[in-house]
Amino acid sequence: MFKKFDEKESISGVQQLKSSVQKGIRTKILEQYPCLDKYLDTILPKKDIFRLVKCHDHIEIIINGSGDLLFFRHREGPWMPTLKLLHKYPFILPMEQVDKGAIRFVLSGANIMCPGLTSPGAIITPVDKGTIVSIMAEGKQHALAIGLTTLSTDDIVRVNKGIGVENFHYLNDGLWNMKNIK
């Protein structure tokens, strides 16, 4: 999604959100990530004005008053945390771990294949199809990608072929390299 994302060419506009829209977004994010209950006022303070960055390809990014990139979504899909936010709050998403052999492919933007999630060194957290997950790497401390499961973990183990997780955002992609927007 952000492989060829360039901040100067891809951003079409930034708009300040009304307080009612902000409240709706906060509610949606809290519904999606109930574990953020204690931290949401730190991430998206009620009194803070946050803005919506509209990008090409129907991508929207939420930024706070200081310009930090917090959540993004594609079309009207679910809000996903950016990797920088995920590194601060790693408990937000369920974790799937890939083996060492998959690291270079994930960091180049490839989707995570089922064999990379079922081989020795990989760890699977049970989740349903369509769940947003963080992709960890064997022997690494921080997440290297965020993706959406295309199969449930039971099906990933059973089928062991094809794409298991669709890669949306990874280290050193366009969103990761994007600077704060003032």
Short mmCIF file of C-alpha atoms in Angstrom, two decimals:
data_model
loop_
_atom_site.label_atom_id
_atom_site.label_comp_id
_atom_site.label_asym_id
_atom_site.label_seq_id
_atom_site.Cartn_x
_atom_site.Cartn_y
_atom_site.Cartn_z
CA MET A 1 0.00 0.00 0.00
CA PHE A 2 2.79 2.44 0.89
CA LYS A 3 5.52 0.93 -1.31
CA LYS A 4 5.53 3.82 -3.79
CA PHE A 5 4.07 6.36 -1.38
CA ASP A 6 5.76 9.74 -1.69
CA GLU A 7 4.76 12.41 0.74
CA LYS A 8 4.91 15.30 -1.78
CA GLU A 9 3.07 13.52 -4.59
CA SER A 10 0.66 11.30 -2.66
CA ILE A 11 -0.93 13.80 -0.25
CA SER A 12 -3.90 15.58 -1.79
CA GLY A 13 -5.00 17.59 1.25
CA VAL A 14 -5.15 18.03 5.01
CA GLN A 15 -8.37 18.93 6.75
CA GLN A 16 -9.13 19.80 10.34
CA LEU A 17 -11.92 17.66 11.71
CA LYS A 18 -15.01 18.88 13.54
CA SER A 19 -15.26 17.80 17.15
CA SER A 20 -18.22 15.53 16.34
CA VAL A 21 -16.19 13.73 13.65
CA GLN A 22 -13.23 13.46 16.04
CA LYS A 23 -15.49 11.91 18.65
CA GLY A 24 -16.80 9.40 16.09
CA ILE A 25 -13.26 8.40 15.07
CA ARG A 26 -12.20 8.03 18.72
CA THR A 27 -15.23 5.79 19.31
CA LYS A 28 -14.46 3.62 16.27
CA ILE A 29 -10.82 3.25 17.30
CA LEU A 30 -11.84 2.32 20.84
CA GLU A 31 -14.31 -0.28 19.48
CA GLN A 32 -11.57 -1.79 17.32
CA TYR A 33 -8.87 -1.67 20.00
CA PRO A 34 -10.51 -1.96 23.45
CA CYS A 35 -7.08 -2.43 25.05
CA LEU A 36 -6.38 1.26 24.28
CA ASP A 37 -9.02 2.39 26.79
CA LYS A 38 -6.47 3.74 29.30
CA TYR A 39 -4.19 5.21 26.62
CA LEU A 40 -6.56 6.81 24.12
CA ASP A 41 -6.53 10.17 25.93
CA THR A 42 -2.73 10.17 25.61
CA ILE A 43 -2.77 9.19 21.93
CA LEU A 44 -5.80 11.25 20.80
CA PRO A 45 -6.63 13.76 23.56
CA LYS A 46 -10.25 14.96 23.57
CA LYS A 47 -9.25 18.62 23.71
CA ASP A 48 -6.61 18.27 20.99
CA ILE A 49 -7.49 19.10 17.41
CA PHE A 50 -6.54 16.31 15.08
CA ARG A 51 -6.52 16.38 11.34
CA LEU A 52 -7.16 14.00 8.50
CA VAL A 53 -4.55 13.70 5.76
CA LYS A 54 -6.17 12.64 2.51
CA CYS A 55 -3.92 10.79 0.10
CA HIS A 56 -4.22 9.28 -3.35
CA ASP A 57 -5.60 5.73 -3.65
CA HIS A 58 -8.28 6.48 -1.00
CA ILE A 59 -5.86 6.43 1.94
CA GLU A 60 -6.60 8.55 5.02
CA ILE A 61 -4.17 9.22 7.87
CA ILE A 62 -5.04 10.71 11.26
CA ILE A 63 -2.51 13.10 12.76
CA ASN A 64 -2.61 14.83 16.13
CA GLY A 65 -1.95 18.50 16.89
CA SER A 66 1.81 18.03 16.85
CA GLY A 67 1.69 16.30 13.45
CA ASP A 68 2.40 12.71 14.57
CA LEU A 69 1.04 10.06 12.21
CA LEU A 70 -1.23 7.84 14.33
CA PHE A 71 -3.75 5.75 12.39
CA PHE A 72 -4.45 5.10 8.72
CA ARG A 73 -7.09 3.35 6.68
CA HIS A 74 -7.77 2.42 3.07
CA ARG A 75 -11.17 3.39 1.68
CA GLU A 76 -13.73 2.95 4.47
CA GLY A 77 -11.81 0.05 6.00
CA PRO A 78 -10.70 -0.36 9.61
CA TRP A 79 -8.34 2.11 11.25
CA MET A 80 -4.84 0.65 11.62
CA PRO A 81 -2.10 2.03 13.85
CA THR A 82 1.12 3.18 12.21
CA LEU A 83 4.24 1.20 13.06
CA LYS A 84 5.62 4.13 15.06
CA LEU A 85 2.50 4.07 17.26
CA LEU A 86 2.64 0.27 17.44
CA HIS A 87 6.24 0.43 18.68
CA LYS A 88 5.08 2.67 21.57
CA TYR A 89 2.03 0.48 22.36
CA PRO A 90 2.93 -3.04 21.15
CA PHE A 91 -0.07 -4.65 22.87
CA ILE A 92 -2.57 -2.98 20.49
CA LEU A 93 -2.55 -5.79 17.92
CA PRO A 94 -2.32 -9.58 18.10
CA MET A 95 1.13 -10.77 17.06
CA GLU A 96 2.13 -13.17 14.30
CA GLN A 97 5.81 -14.06 14.10
CA VAL A 98 7.61 -15.04 10.90
CA ASP A 99 10.83 -17.04 10.66
CA LYS A 100 14.18 -15.39 9.85
CA GLY A 101 13.94 -16.36 6.18
CA ALA A 102 10.85 -14.21 5.65
CA ILE A 103 12.27 -10.97 7.08
CA ARG A 104 13.83 -9.59 3.88
CA PHE A 105 10.67 -10.33 1.88
CA VAL A 106 8.39 -8.66 4.43
CA LEU A 107 10.68 -5.60 4.52
CA SER A 108 10.42 -5.32 0.74
CA GLY A 109 6.62 -5.17 0.97
CA ALA A 110 5.73 -8.78 0.16
CA ASN A 111 2.65 -10.39 1.67
CA ILE A 112 3.28 -12.97 4.39
CA MET A 113 2.89 -16.47 3.03
CA CYS A 114 1.45 -19.35 5.08
CA PRO A 115 4.72 -21.36 5.13
CA GLY A 116 6.51 -18.36 6.69
CA LEU A 117 3.99 -18.45 9.53
CA THR A 118 4.05 -22.22 10.10
CA SER A 119 7.77 -23.03 9.85
CA PRO A 120 10.08 -23.51 12.87
CA GLY A 121 10.85 -20.10 14.38
CA ALA A 122 7.40 -18.76 13.55
CA ILE A 123 4.68 -18.25 16.17
CA ILE A 124 0.97 -17.97 15.40
CA THR A 125 -1.53 -16.24 17.67
CA PRO A 126 -5.06 -17.61 17.05
CA VAL A 127 -7.13 -14.98 15.18
CA ASP A 128 -10.02 -14.94 12.72
CA LYS A 129 -9.92 -14.04 9.04
CA GLY A 130 -9.86 -10.27 8.50
CA THR A 131 -7.99 -9.45 11.74
CA ILE A 132 -5.39 -6.68 11.78
CA VAL A 133 -2.13 -8.14 13.14
CA SER A 134 1.42 -7.02 13.87
CA ILE A 135 4.15 -8.98 12.13
CA MET A 136 7.11 -9.73 14.35
CA ALA A 137 10.32 -11.43 13.26
CA GLU A 138 12.16 -14.28 14.91
CA GLY A 139 14.80 -12.79 17.22
CA LYS A 140 13.61 -9.17 16.87
CA GLN A 141 12.01 -6.95 19.51
CA HIS A 142 9.78 -4.63 17.47
CA ALA A 143 7.14 -5.24 14.81
CA LEU A 144 8.33 -5.03 11.23
CA ALA A 145 4.93 -4.85 9.54
CA ILE A 146 1.18 -4.50 9.99
CA GLY A 147 -1.18 -6.62 7.97
CA LEU A 148 -4.64 -8.12 7.59
CA THR A 149 -5.15 -11.87 7.81
CA THR A 150 -6.57 -13.38 4.63
CA LEU A 151 -7.29 -16.69 6.38
CA SER A 152 -7.99 -17.65 9.98
CA THR A 153 -4.95 -19.06 11.79
CA ASP A 154 -6.57 -22.51 11.79
CA ASP A 155 -6.83 -22.32 7.99
CA ILE A 156 -3.25 -21.01 7.70
CA VAL A 157 -1.96 -24.09 9.54
CA ARG A 158 -4.28 -26.47 7.69
CA VAL A 159 -3.78 -25.14 4.14
CA ASN A 160 -0.13 -23.98 4.52
CA LYS A 161 -0.17 -22.47 1.00
CA GLY A 162 -0.72 -19.02 -0.39
CA ILE A 163 -1.01 -15.65 1.32
CA GLY A 164 -1.70 -15.76 5.06
CA VAL A 165 -1.41 -12.04 5.86
CA GLU A 166 -1.72 -9.12 3.46
CA ASN A 167 1.08 -6.62 4.19
CA PHE A 168 -0.24 -3.04 4.50
CA HIS A 169 2.58 -1.13 6.22
CA TYR A 170 6.19 -2.15 6.87
CA LEU A 171 9.45 -0.65 8.09
CA ASN A 172 11.03 1.88 5.70
CA ASP A 173 7.99 2.18 3.43
CA GLY A 174 6.57 5.57 2.42
CA LEU A 175 4.43 5.96 5.56
CA TRP A 176 7.31 5.03 7.87
CA ASN A 177 9.61 7.60 6.19
CA MET A 178 6.95 10.32 6.16
CA LYS A 179 7.80 13.30 8.34
CA ASN A 180 5.41 14.89 10.84
CA ILE A 181 2.91 17.20 9.16
CA LYS A 182 2.60 20.62 10.74
#
